[in-house]
Short mmCIF file of C-alpha atoms in Angstrom, two decimals:
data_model
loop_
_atom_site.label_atom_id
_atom_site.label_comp_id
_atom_site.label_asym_id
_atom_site.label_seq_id
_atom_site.Cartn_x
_atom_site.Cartn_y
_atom_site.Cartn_z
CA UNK E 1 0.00 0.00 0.00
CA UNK E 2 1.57 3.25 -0.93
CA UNK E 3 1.69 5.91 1.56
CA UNK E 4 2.44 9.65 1.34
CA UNK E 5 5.89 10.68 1.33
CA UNK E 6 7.52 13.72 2.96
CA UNK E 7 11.13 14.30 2.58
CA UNK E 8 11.30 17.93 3.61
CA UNK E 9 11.58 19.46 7.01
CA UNK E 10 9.46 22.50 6.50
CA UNK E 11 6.41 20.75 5.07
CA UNK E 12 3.47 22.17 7.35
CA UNK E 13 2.48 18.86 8.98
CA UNK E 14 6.36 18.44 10.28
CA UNK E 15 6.51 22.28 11.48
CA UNK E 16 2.89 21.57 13.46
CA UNK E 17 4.42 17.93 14.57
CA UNK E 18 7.87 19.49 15.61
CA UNK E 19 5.77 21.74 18.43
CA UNK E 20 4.67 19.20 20.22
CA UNK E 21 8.34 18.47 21.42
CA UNK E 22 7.55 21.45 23.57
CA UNK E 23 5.07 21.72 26.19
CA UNK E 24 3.16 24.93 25.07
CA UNK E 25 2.63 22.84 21.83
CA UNK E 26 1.63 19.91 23.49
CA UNK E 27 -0.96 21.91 25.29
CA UNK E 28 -2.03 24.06 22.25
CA UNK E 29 -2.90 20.39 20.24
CA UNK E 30 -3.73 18.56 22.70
CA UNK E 31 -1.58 16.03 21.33
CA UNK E 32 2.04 14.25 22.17
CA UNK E 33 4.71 12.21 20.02
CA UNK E 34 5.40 8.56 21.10
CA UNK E 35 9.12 7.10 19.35
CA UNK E 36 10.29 3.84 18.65
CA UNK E 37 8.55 0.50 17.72
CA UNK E 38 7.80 -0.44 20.99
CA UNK E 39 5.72 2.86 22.08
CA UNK E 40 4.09 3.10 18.82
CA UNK E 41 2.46 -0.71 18.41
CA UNK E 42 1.72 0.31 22.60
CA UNK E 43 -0.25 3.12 21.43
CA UNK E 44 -2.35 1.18 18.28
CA UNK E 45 -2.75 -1.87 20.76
CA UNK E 46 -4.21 0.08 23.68
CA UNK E 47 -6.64 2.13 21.46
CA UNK E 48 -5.56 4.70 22.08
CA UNK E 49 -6.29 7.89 19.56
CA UNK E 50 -3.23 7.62 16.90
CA UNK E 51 -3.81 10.11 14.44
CA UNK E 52 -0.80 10.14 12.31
CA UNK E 53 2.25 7.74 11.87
CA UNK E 54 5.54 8.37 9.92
CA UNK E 55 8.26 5.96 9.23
CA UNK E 56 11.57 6.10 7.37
CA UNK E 57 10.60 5.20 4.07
CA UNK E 58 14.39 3.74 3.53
CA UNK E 59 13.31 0.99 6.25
CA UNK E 60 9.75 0.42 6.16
CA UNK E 61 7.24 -0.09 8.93
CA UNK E 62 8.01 -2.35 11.91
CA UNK E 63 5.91 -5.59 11.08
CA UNK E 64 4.50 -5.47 14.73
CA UNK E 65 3.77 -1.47 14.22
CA UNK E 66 1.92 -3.06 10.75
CA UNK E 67 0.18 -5.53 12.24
CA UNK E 68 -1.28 -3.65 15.37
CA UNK E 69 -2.52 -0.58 13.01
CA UNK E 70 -4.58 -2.81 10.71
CA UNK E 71 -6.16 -3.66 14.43
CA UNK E 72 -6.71 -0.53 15.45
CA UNK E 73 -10.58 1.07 15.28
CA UNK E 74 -9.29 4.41 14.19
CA UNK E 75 -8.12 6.02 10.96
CA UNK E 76 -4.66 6.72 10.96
CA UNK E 77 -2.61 8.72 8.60
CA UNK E 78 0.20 6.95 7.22
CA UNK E 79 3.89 8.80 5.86
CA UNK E 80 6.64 7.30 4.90
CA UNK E 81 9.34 10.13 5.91
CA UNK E 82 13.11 11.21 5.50
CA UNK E 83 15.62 10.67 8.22
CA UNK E 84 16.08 14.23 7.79
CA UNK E 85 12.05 14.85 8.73
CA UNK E 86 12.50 11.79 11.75
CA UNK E 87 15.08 13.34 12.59
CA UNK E 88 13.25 16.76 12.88
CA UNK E 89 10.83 15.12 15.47
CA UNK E 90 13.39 13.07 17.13
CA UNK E 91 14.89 13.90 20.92
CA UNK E 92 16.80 10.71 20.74
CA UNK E 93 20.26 10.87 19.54
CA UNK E 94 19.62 7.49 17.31
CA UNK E 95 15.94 8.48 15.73
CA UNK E 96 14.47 5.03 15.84
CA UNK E 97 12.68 4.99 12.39
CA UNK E 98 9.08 5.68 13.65
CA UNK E 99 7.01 8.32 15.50
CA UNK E 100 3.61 8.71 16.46
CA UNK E 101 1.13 11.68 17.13
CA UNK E 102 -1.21 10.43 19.79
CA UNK E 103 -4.07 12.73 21.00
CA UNK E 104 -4.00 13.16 24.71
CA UNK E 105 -5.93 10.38 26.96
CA UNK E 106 -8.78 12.45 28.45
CA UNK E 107 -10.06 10.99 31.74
CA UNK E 108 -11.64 13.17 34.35
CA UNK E 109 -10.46 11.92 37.80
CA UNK E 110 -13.92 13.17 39.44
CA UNK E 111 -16.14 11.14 37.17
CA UNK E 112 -13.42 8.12 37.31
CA UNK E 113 -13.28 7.90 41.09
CA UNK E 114 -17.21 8.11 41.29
CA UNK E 115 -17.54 5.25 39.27
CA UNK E 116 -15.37 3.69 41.04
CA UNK E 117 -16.15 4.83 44.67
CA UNK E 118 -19.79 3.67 44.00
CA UNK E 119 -18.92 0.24 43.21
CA UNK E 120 -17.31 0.35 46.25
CA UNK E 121 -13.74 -0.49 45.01
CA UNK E 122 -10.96 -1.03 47.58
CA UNK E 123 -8.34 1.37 45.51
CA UNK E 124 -4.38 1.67 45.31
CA UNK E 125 -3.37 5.05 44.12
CA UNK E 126 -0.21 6.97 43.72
CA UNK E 127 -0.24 10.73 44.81
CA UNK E 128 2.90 12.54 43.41
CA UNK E 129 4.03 15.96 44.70
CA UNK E 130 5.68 18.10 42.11
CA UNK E 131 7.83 15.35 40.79
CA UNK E 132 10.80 17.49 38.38
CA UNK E 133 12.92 14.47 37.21
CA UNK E 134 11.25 12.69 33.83
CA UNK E 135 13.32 9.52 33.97
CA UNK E 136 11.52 9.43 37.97
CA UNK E 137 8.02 10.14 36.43
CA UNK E 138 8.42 7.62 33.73
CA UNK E 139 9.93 4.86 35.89
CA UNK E 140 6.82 5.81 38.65
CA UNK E 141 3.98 5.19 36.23
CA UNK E 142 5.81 2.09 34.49
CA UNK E 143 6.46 0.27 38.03
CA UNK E 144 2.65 1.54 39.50
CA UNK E 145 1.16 -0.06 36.15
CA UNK E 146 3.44 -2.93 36.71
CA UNK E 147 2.15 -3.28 39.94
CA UNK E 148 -1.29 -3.02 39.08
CA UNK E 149 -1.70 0.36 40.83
CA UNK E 150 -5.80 1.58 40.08
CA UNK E 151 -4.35 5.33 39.64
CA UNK E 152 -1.63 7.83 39.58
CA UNK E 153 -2.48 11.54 40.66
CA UNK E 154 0.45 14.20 39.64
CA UNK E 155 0.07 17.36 41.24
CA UNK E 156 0.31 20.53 39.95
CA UNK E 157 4.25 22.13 39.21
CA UNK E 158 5.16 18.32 38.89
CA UNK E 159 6.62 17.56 34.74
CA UNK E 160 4.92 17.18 32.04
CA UNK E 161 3.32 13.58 31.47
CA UNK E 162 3.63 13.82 28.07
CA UNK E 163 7.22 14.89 27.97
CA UNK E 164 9.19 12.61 25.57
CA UNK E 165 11.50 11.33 28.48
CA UNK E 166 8.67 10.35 30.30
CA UNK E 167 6.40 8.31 27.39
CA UNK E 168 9.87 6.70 26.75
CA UNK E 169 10.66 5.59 30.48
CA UNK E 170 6.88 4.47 30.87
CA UNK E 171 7.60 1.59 28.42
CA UNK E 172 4.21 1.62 27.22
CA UNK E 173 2.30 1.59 30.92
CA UNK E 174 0.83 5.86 30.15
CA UNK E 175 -1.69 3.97 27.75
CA UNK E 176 -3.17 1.13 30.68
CA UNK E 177 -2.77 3.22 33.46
CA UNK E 178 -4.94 6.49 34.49
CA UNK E 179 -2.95 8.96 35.19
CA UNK E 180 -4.63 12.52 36.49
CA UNK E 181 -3.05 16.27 36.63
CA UNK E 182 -4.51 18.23 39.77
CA UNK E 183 -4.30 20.17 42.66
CA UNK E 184 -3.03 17.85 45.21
CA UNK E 185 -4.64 18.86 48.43
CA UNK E 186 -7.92 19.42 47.18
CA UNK E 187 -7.95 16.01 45.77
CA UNK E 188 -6.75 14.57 48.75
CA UNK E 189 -9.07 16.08 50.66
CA UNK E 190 -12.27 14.92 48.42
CA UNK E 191 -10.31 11.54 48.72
CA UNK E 192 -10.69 11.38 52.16
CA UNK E 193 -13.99 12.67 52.51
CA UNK E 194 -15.17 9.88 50.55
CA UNK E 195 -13.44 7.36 52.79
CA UNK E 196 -9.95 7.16 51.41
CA UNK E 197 -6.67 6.86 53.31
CA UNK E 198 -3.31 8.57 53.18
CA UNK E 199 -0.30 7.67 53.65
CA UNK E 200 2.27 10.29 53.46
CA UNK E 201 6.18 9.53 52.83
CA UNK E 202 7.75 11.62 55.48
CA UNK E 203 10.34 10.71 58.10
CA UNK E 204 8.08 12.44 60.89
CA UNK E 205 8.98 11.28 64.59
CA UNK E 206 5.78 9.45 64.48
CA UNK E 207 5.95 7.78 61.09
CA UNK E 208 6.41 4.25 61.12
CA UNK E 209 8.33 1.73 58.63
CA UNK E 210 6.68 0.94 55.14
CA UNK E 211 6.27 -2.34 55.84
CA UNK E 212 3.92 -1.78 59.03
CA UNK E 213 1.47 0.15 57.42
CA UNK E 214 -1.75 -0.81 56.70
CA UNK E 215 -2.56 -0.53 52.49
CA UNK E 216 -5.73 -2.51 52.59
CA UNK E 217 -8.86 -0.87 51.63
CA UNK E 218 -9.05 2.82 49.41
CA UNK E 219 -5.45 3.79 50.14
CA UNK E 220 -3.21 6.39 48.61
CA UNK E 221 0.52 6.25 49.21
CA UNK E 222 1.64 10.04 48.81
CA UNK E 223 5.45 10.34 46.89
CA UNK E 224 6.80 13.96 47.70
CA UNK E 225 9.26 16.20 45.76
CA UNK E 226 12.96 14.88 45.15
CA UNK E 227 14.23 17.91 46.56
CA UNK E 228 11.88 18.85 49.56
CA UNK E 229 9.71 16.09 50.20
CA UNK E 230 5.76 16.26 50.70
CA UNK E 231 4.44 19.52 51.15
CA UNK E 232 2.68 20.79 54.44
CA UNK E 233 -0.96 21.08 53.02
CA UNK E 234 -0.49 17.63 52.29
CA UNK E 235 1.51 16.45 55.51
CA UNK E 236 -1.45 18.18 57.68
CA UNK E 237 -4.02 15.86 55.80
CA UNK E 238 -2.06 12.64 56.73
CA UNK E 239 -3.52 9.83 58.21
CA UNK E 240 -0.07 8.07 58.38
CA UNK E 241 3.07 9.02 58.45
CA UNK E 242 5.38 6.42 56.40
CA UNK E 243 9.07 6.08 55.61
CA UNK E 244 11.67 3.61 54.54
CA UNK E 245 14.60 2.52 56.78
CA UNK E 246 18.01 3.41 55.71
CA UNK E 247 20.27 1.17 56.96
CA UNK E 248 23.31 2.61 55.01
CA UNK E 249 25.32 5.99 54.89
CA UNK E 250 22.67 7.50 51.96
CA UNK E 251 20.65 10.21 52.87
CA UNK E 252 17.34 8.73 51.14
CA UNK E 253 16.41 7.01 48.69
CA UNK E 254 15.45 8.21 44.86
CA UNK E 255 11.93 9.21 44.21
CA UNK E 256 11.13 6.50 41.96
CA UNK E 257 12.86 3.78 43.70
CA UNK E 258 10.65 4.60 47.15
CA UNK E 259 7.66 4.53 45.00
CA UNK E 260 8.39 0.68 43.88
CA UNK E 261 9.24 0.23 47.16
CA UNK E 262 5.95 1.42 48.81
CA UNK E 263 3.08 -0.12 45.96
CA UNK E 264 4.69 -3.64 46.44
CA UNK E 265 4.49 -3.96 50.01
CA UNK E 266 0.93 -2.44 49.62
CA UNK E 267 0.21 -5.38 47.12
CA UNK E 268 1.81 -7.75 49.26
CA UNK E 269 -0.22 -6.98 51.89
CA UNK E 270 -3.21 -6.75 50.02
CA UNK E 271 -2.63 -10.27 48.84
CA UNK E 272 -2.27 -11.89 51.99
CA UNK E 273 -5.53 -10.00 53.34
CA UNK E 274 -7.13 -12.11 50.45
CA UNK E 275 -5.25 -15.71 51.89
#
């Protein structure tokens, strides 16, 4: 099947695709780019919206990429492109011979948690506090989805979701897990009106070790800052304090790392609540 072909850099669909390396672009379409095989069959196997595809026309389409778009519900428009115009759209050093434009996944967290509040759900969630570092972000979400987390809250001031760093890190898991953008403290506070727990990372006097806590029922495991930690709107509405020991000379451990840390103990002890 023959597909369009661009070869130039300042055809009008690669100027419009190049903004959305950029945040205000990102936010303008309403769209992100996914690169690489991998992240592009991801997107056509989850369902999610792929409007446009372009490929190096010197190496055709990954068969896998091939197979999952004749799968996929949605019309997608197909280029094969330049490595001068991958290139152009690239933030990899290597451009990997495909990219994607994916229109952001629109869930609203109120109408999600409703749903799932009402059929009275026992939830894991994630709350992250103006997370900066995309490699943590992207590691978060891919070990939360890995760990079969229901939901990961960013809060406001944290990075982008849909920076490139963090699709890449995420390995696929942005498209199977919900992920939400909000105020922290109100959300935490509608969370706990409607029953919800939280459990704040903090090395308090009165927090206790990770794997003491109780995680059963609608628990969320609040992840603070790299640099300062949880902040105090969000330490006053905690209904545990919660840290991990350090039984070495470090100071603490890496955002991303505590996060793992704290949703597989959860599961763990969710699991044996089940036994």
């Amino acid at each position: 099947m023959a597909h369009e072909v661009i070869t130039s850099i300042q055809n009008p669909l690669v100027k419009r695709l190049n903004q959305l390396l950029d945040r205000k672009g990102r936010e303008e379409q309403g769209r992100f780019l996914v690169e690489g095989a991998h992240l592009v069959e991801e997107a056509l196997k989850s369902g999610a919206e792929v409007m446009t595809i372009l490929y190096d026309n010197d190496r055709d389409m990954d068969p896998a990429c091939r197979r999952a778009m004749a799968n996929h519900p949605g019309d997608v428009h197909v280029v094969a492109a330049s490595a001068a115009v991958l290139g152009k759209l690239s933030e990899t050093k290597s451009p990997q011979g495909i990219v994607a434009e994916v229109t952001k996944i629109a869930t609203d967290w109120a109408d999600w948690v409703d749903k799932k509040m009402s059929a009275d759900e026992d939830l894991l969630l994630l709350f992250l506090d103006e997370i900066q570092d995309p490699g943590n972000l992207g590691t978060i979400l891919r070990t939360a989805e890995a760990a079969s987390v229901d939901g990961v809250v960013l809060g406001k001031g944290s990075v982008d979701v849909y920076n490139g760093k963090v699709v890449r890190a995420t390995m696929g898991a942005l498209f199977r897990l919900p992920v939400f953008t909000g105020a922290l403290p109100e959300t935490a506070a509608q969370w706990r009106r409607n029953g919800g727990r939280l459990l704040v990372s903090s090395l308090q006097k009165d927090s206790i070790a990770y794997d003491e806590a109780d995680y059963t029922k609608r628990t969320a495991i609040v992840i603070g800052n790299e640099g300062r930690g949880v902040c105090e709107d969000l330490m006053r509405q905690a209904d545990q304090y919660v840290h991990i020991p350090i039984y070495g000379q470090a100071e603490s451990l890496n955002a991303a790392v505590a996060a793992g840390i704290f949703v597989y103990e959860a599961q763990r002890k969710r699991k044996d609540q089940l036994r």
